[in-house]
Amino acid sequence: MTLTYNAKKIYENWFDSKSELEESNASFLEDYLNFLGDISEVINIDEKTRLSVIIASLCVSKGAKSSFKSFIRAALNVGISAKEIREILYQAVPYAGLGKVEDCIFLADEIFNERYIEPENMPKKSREGRGERGLEIQRKLFPAVDKFIASMPNDQKHIMEFLSQNCFGDFYARDGLSLELRELLTFVYITTLGFAKPQLLGHIAANFGIGNDRAKLISVVTTLIPFIGYPSALNALSAINEISSSKN
């Protein structure tokens, strides 16, 4: 394969061994790696963040098992801990459902076992007070959340309680990742899933509010193009533009 400087650096630093694609699909792999190298030239996120969002995207994508394992190894190679990888996967569950994520949790464990890594167990938070704990996080991200909850029909309020208790109180409140990264990952999950535009717009606004600015979100979308394709990437950019316009 004839690789650019950036592509060669990625291939050597991220991946442990020769890809199976190189044996039977070398020309495709060359183009793919060179495009990853092209992306390196225009994004402004660090390598750990780049691989974190790739893992987040792959774990909610069906049929990405081989790529997922390769990028778990890559993440470990650049210094992302097994504990952090697990947190990325766990947080995907309230957004994509266990059915999409469970296999990836097991696949990641295979790689940890392969490398004799025993992930650190995170201290378990008490279930007591988890609703208020989650609501406190929601208020940081969504200043109008109390009004939104109050506006819900009575027969749907339990869903909002679950959202505070479970999504935010059980998952966002876990140790291991910063709130800024967790909110960035949520943007990735929803972008990759390719639906739920109201939630996508809401989480873009939340990212802006917590310090993940327009340039960072565009870098994340650019990073994800080889993994989600151009239609989903362009939809995400359109949503970013919509929120940016509303704030001007």
Short mmCIF file of C-alpha atoms in Angstrom, two decimals:
data_model
loop_
_atom_site.label_atom_id
_atom_site.label_comp_id
_atom_site.label_asym_id
_atom_site.label_seq_id
_atom_site.Cartn_x
_atom_site.Cartn_y
_atom_site.Cartn_z
CA MET A 1 0.00 0.00 0.00
CA THR A 2 1.09 3.55 -0.70
CA LEU A 3 0.16 5.57 2.38
CA THR A 4 0.47 9.26 3.12
CA TYR A 5 2.53 10.35 6.11
CA ASN A 6 -0.55 10.77 8.33
CA ALA A 7 -2.09 7.49 7.18
CA LYS A 8 1.13 5.59 7.85
CA LYS A 9 1.35 7.14 11.31
CA ILE A 10 -2.21 6.02 12.07
CA TYR A 11 -1.60 2.51 10.77
CA GLU A 12 1.58 2.11 12.80
CA ASN A 13 0.41 3.78 16.02
CA TRP A 14 -3.16 2.55 16.23
CA PHE A 15 -3.18 -0.98 14.91
CA ASP A 16 -1.27 -3.96 16.28
CA SER A 17 -1.15 -6.18 13.25
CA LYS A 18 -1.75 -6.35 9.54
CA SER A 19 -5.40 -5.96 8.66
CA GLU A 20 -7.18 -8.89 7.04
CA LEU A 21 -8.44 -6.38 4.47
CA GLU A 22 -4.87 -5.88 3.29
CA GLU A 23 -4.78 -9.45 2.00
CA SER A 24 -7.91 -9.31 -0.14
CA ASN A 25 -8.93 -5.64 -0.40
CA ALA A 26 -5.64 -3.74 -0.36
CA SER A 27 -6.70 -0.94 -2.69
CA PHE A 28 -9.81 -0.23 -0.61
CA LEU A 29 -7.81 -0.27 2.64
CA GLU A 30 -5.25 2.10 1.13
CA ASP A 31 -7.97 4.61 0.26
CA TYR A 32 -9.60 4.16 3.67
CA LEU A 33 -6.38 4.73 5.63
CA ASN A 34 -5.37 7.66 3.47
CA PHE A 35 -8.75 9.26 4.14
CA LEU A 36 -8.22 8.81 7.89
CA GLY A 37 -4.93 10.60 7.32
CA ASP A 38 -6.67 13.41 5.43
CA ILE A 39 -9.04 13.85 8.37
CA SER A 40 -6.05 14.24 10.71
CA GLU A 41 -5.11 17.44 8.87
CA VAL A 42 -8.39 19.27 9.46
CA ILE A 43 -9.69 18.25 12.89
CA ASN A 44 -8.80 19.99 16.13
CA ILE A 45 -9.45 17.25 18.68
CA ASP A 46 -6.73 15.21 20.36
CA GLU A 47 -6.06 11.58 19.55
CA LYS A 48 -7.75 10.21 22.67
CA THR A 49 -10.94 12.16 21.99
CA ARG A 50 -10.83 11.08 18.36
CA LEU A 51 -10.70 7.41 19.25
CA SER A 52 -13.25 7.82 22.04
CA VAL A 53 -15.85 9.17 19.60
CA ILE A 54 -15.01 6.45 17.05
CA ILE A 55 -15.62 3.75 19.68
CA ALA A 56 -18.84 5.48 20.76
CA SER A 57 -20.07 5.49 17.17
CA LEU A 58 -19.10 1.90 16.42
CA CYS A 59 -20.73 0.55 19.57
CA VAL A 60 -24.17 1.73 18.43
CA SER A 61 -23.64 0.60 14.82
CA LYS A 62 -24.82 -2.84 13.79
CA GLY A 63 -22.38 -5.11 12.00
CA ALA A 64 -19.20 -3.33 13.07
CA LYS A 65 -17.66 -6.10 15.20
CA SER A 66 -14.35 -6.44 13.36
CA SER A 67 -13.79 -2.69 13.17
CA PHE A 68 -14.89 -2.29 16.76
CA LYS A 69 -12.26 -4.72 18.05
CA SER A 70 -9.56 -3.06 15.95
CA PHE A 71 -10.42 0.36 17.36
CA ILE A 72 -10.59 -0.92 20.95
CA ARG A 73 -6.99 -2.05 20.48
CA ALA A 74 -6.17 1.33 18.94
CA ALA A 75 -7.73 3.15 21.89
CA LEU A 76 -5.65 1.14 24.34
CA ASN A 77 -2.55 1.80 22.22
CA VAL A 78 -2.94 5.59 22.57
CA GLY A 79 -3.55 5.47 26.31
CA ILE A 80 -7.31 5.27 26.77
CA SER A 81 -7.85 3.02 29.78
CA ALA A 82 -10.06 -0.05 29.88
CA LYS A 83 -12.10 1.73 32.57
CA GLU A 84 -12.73 4.68 30.23
CA ILE A 85 -13.65 2.35 27.35
CA ARG A 86 -16.20 0.60 29.54
CA GLU A 87 -17.73 3.93 30.53
CA ILE A 88 -18.07 4.90 26.85
CA LEU A 89 -19.93 1.64 26.21
CA TYR A 90 -22.10 1.78 29.32
CA GLN A 91 -23.31 5.30 28.54
CA ALA A 92 -24.44 4.20 25.09
CA VAL A 93 -27.12 1.94 26.60
CA PRO A 94 -29.71 4.61 27.54
CA TYR A 95 -29.41 6.05 24.02
CA ALA A 96 -29.17 2.98 21.81
CA GLY A 97 -30.48 0.18 24.04
CA LEU A 98 -28.70 -2.88 25.39
CA GLY A 99 -29.50 -4.86 22.25
CA LYS A 100 -27.09 -2.74 20.22
CA VAL A 101 -24.40 -2.39 22.89
CA GLU A 102 -24.21 -5.70 24.74
CA ASP A 103 -22.09 -7.52 22.14
CA CYS A 104 -19.60 -4.65 22.17
CA ILE A 105 -19.22 -4.88 25.94
CA PHE A 106 -18.30 -8.55 25.53
CA LEU A 107 -16.00 -7.83 22.57
CA ALA A 108 -14.17 -5.19 24.59
CA ASP A 109 -13.77 -7.70 27.43
CA GLU A 110 -12.19 -10.10 24.93
CA ILE A 111 -9.57 -7.51 24.07
CA PHE A 112 -8.93 -6.75 27.75
CA ASN A 113 -8.44 -10.47 28.42
CA GLU A 114 -6.20 -10.76 25.37
CA ARG A 115 -3.95 -8.08 26.89
CA TYR A 116 -4.27 -9.32 30.49
CA ILE A 117 -5.97 -6.08 31.52
CA GLU A 118 -8.23 -6.08 34.56
CA PRO A 119 -10.38 -2.93 34.31
CA GLU A 120 -10.69 -0.96 37.51
CA ASN A 121 -14.11 -1.29 39.10
CA MET A 122 -15.81 2.06 39.55
CA PRO A 123 -17.26 2.79 43.01
CA LYS A 124 -20.98 2.12 42.90
CA LYS A 125 -23.17 5.11 43.70
CA SER A 126 -26.18 4.64 45.95
CA ARG A 127 -29.61 4.43 44.35
CA GLU A 128 -30.79 6.81 47.05
CA GLY A 129 -31.02 10.34 45.71
CA ARG A 130 -30.26 9.32 42.14
CA GLY A 131 -33.19 11.33 40.79
CA GLU A 132 -31.96 14.58 42.30
CA ARG A 133 -28.40 13.69 41.33
CA GLY A 134 -29.49 13.25 37.73
CA LEU A 135 -31.67 16.34 37.74
CA GLU A 136 -28.73 18.41 38.94
CA ILE A 137 -26.74 17.27 35.90
CA GLN A 138 -29.70 17.93 33.60
CA ARG A 139 -29.95 21.49 34.92
CA LYS A 140 -26.31 22.09 34.01
CA LEU A 141 -26.93 20.89 30.48
CA PHE A 142 -30.53 22.00 29.93
CA PRO A 143 -31.37 25.15 31.90
CA ALA A 144 -35.08 24.89 31.04
CA VAL A 145 -35.44 21.25 32.09
CA ASP A 146 -37.73 21.97 35.07
CA LYS A 147 -40.21 23.79 32.84
CA PHE A 148 -40.02 20.96 30.32
CA ILE A 149 -40.74 18.34 32.98
CA ALA A 150 -43.64 20.40 34.38
CA SER A 151 -45.18 20.62 30.89
CA MET A 152 -45.36 16.86 30.39
CA PRO A 153 -48.77 15.14 30.60
CA ASN A 154 -49.31 13.32 33.91
CA ASP A 155 -49.36 9.92 32.22
CA GLN A 156 -45.84 10.55 30.84
CA LYS A 157 -44.16 12.06 33.88
CA HIS A 158 -42.75 8.69 34.92
CA ILE A 159 -40.64 8.71 31.73
CA MET A 160 -39.13 12.04 32.77
CA GLU A 161 -38.45 10.62 36.22
CA PHE A 162 -36.68 7.64 34.64
CA LEU A 163 -34.67 10.01 32.46
CA SER A 164 -33.42 11.89 35.53
CA GLN A 165 -32.89 8.79 37.65
CA ASN A 166 -31.56 6.36 35.08
CA CYS A 167 -30.00 8.17 32.12
CA PHE A 168 -28.46 10.97 34.17
CA GLY A 169 -28.48 9.67 37.76
CA ASP A 170 -27.20 6.17 36.93
CA PHE A 171 -25.02 6.85 33.87
CA TYR A 172 -23.97 10.49 33.53
CA ALA A 173 -23.19 10.63 37.26
CA ARG A 174 -20.72 7.75 37.07
CA ASP A 175 -17.05 8.45 37.63
CA GLY A 176 -14.44 7.80 34.95
CA LEU A 177 -15.32 10.40 32.29
CA SER A 178 -15.78 14.15 32.48
CA LEU A 179 -19.23 15.64 32.00
CA GLU A 180 -17.93 17.46 28.90
CA LEU A 181 -16.85 14.17 27.32
CA ARG A 182 -20.05 12.38 28.30
CA GLU A 183 -22.15 15.06 26.62
CA LEU A 184 -19.91 14.91 23.53
CA LEU A 185 -20.41 11.13 23.40
CA THR A 186 -24.17 11.56 23.58
CA PHE A 187 -23.96 13.79 20.53
CA VAL A 188 -22.05 10.95 18.82
CA TYR A 189 -24.57 8.25 19.77
CA ILE A 190 -27.54 10.25 18.48
CA THR A 191 -25.71 11.35 15.32
CA THR A 192 -24.76 7.75 14.55
CA LEU A 193 -28.25 6.40 15.16
CA GLY A 194 -29.46 8.89 12.56
CA PHE A 195 -32.85 9.78 14.00
CA ALA A 196 -34.30 11.68 16.96
CA LYS A 197 -33.63 15.15 15.56
CA PRO A 198 -35.22 16.99 18.53
CA GLN A 199 -32.82 15.20 20.88
CA LEU A 200 -29.91 15.87 18.53
CA LEU A 201 -30.70 19.60 18.53
CA GLY A 202 -31.07 19.60 22.31
CA HIS A 203 -27.73 17.91 22.87
CA ILE A 204 -25.95 20.19 20.41
CA ALA A 205 -27.21 23.14 22.46
CA ALA A 206 -26.12 21.36 25.65
CA ASN A 207 -22.65 20.77 24.19
CA PHE A 208 -22.35 24.44 23.32
CA GLY A 209 -23.42 25.38 26.84
CA ILE A 210 -20.87 23.14 28.53
CA GLY A 211 -17.91 24.22 26.41
CA ASN A 212 -17.88 21.84 23.45
CA ASP A 213 -18.04 24.57 20.82
CA ARG A 214 -19.05 24.54 17.15
CA ALA A 215 -15.49 23.87 15.97
CA LYS A 216 -15.22 20.83 18.24
CA LEU A 217 -18.54 19.36 17.11
CA ILE A 218 -17.60 19.87 13.48
CA SER A 219 -14.30 18.09 14.14
CA VAL A 220 -16.22 15.21 15.70
CA VAL A 221 -18.58 14.95 12.72
CA THR A 222 -15.58 15.05 10.37
CA THR A 223 -13.96 12.25 12.38
CA LEU A 224 -17.11 10.15 12.08
CA ILE A 225 -17.58 10.39 8.30
CA PRO A 226 -15.79 7.05 7.55
CA PHE A 227 -17.94 5.33 10.19
CA ILE A 228 -21.41 6.82 9.67
CA GLY A 229 -21.29 7.98 6.04
CA TYR A 230 -21.97 11.36 4.46
CA PRO A 231 -25.80 11.51 4.79
CA SER A 232 -25.70 11.20 8.59
CA ALA A 233 -22.71 13.55 8.79
CA LEU A 234 -24.46 16.19 6.68
CA ASN A 235 -27.60 15.88 8.80
CA ALA A 236 -25.51 16.49 11.92
CA LEU A 237 -23.86 19.54 10.32
CA SER A 238 -27.28 20.89 9.40
CA ALA A 239 -28.39 20.52 13.02
CA ILE A 240 -25.21 22.27 14.24
CA ASN A 241 -25.92 25.14 11.84
CA GLU A 242 -29.52 25.34 13.06
CA ILE A 243 -28.48 25.71 16.70
CA SER A 244 -25.65 28.10 15.82
CA SER A 245 -28.09 30.34 13.92
CA SER A 246 -30.55 30.38 16.81
CA LYS A 247 -27.84 31.69 19.13
CA ASN A 248 -26.82 34.58 16.86
#
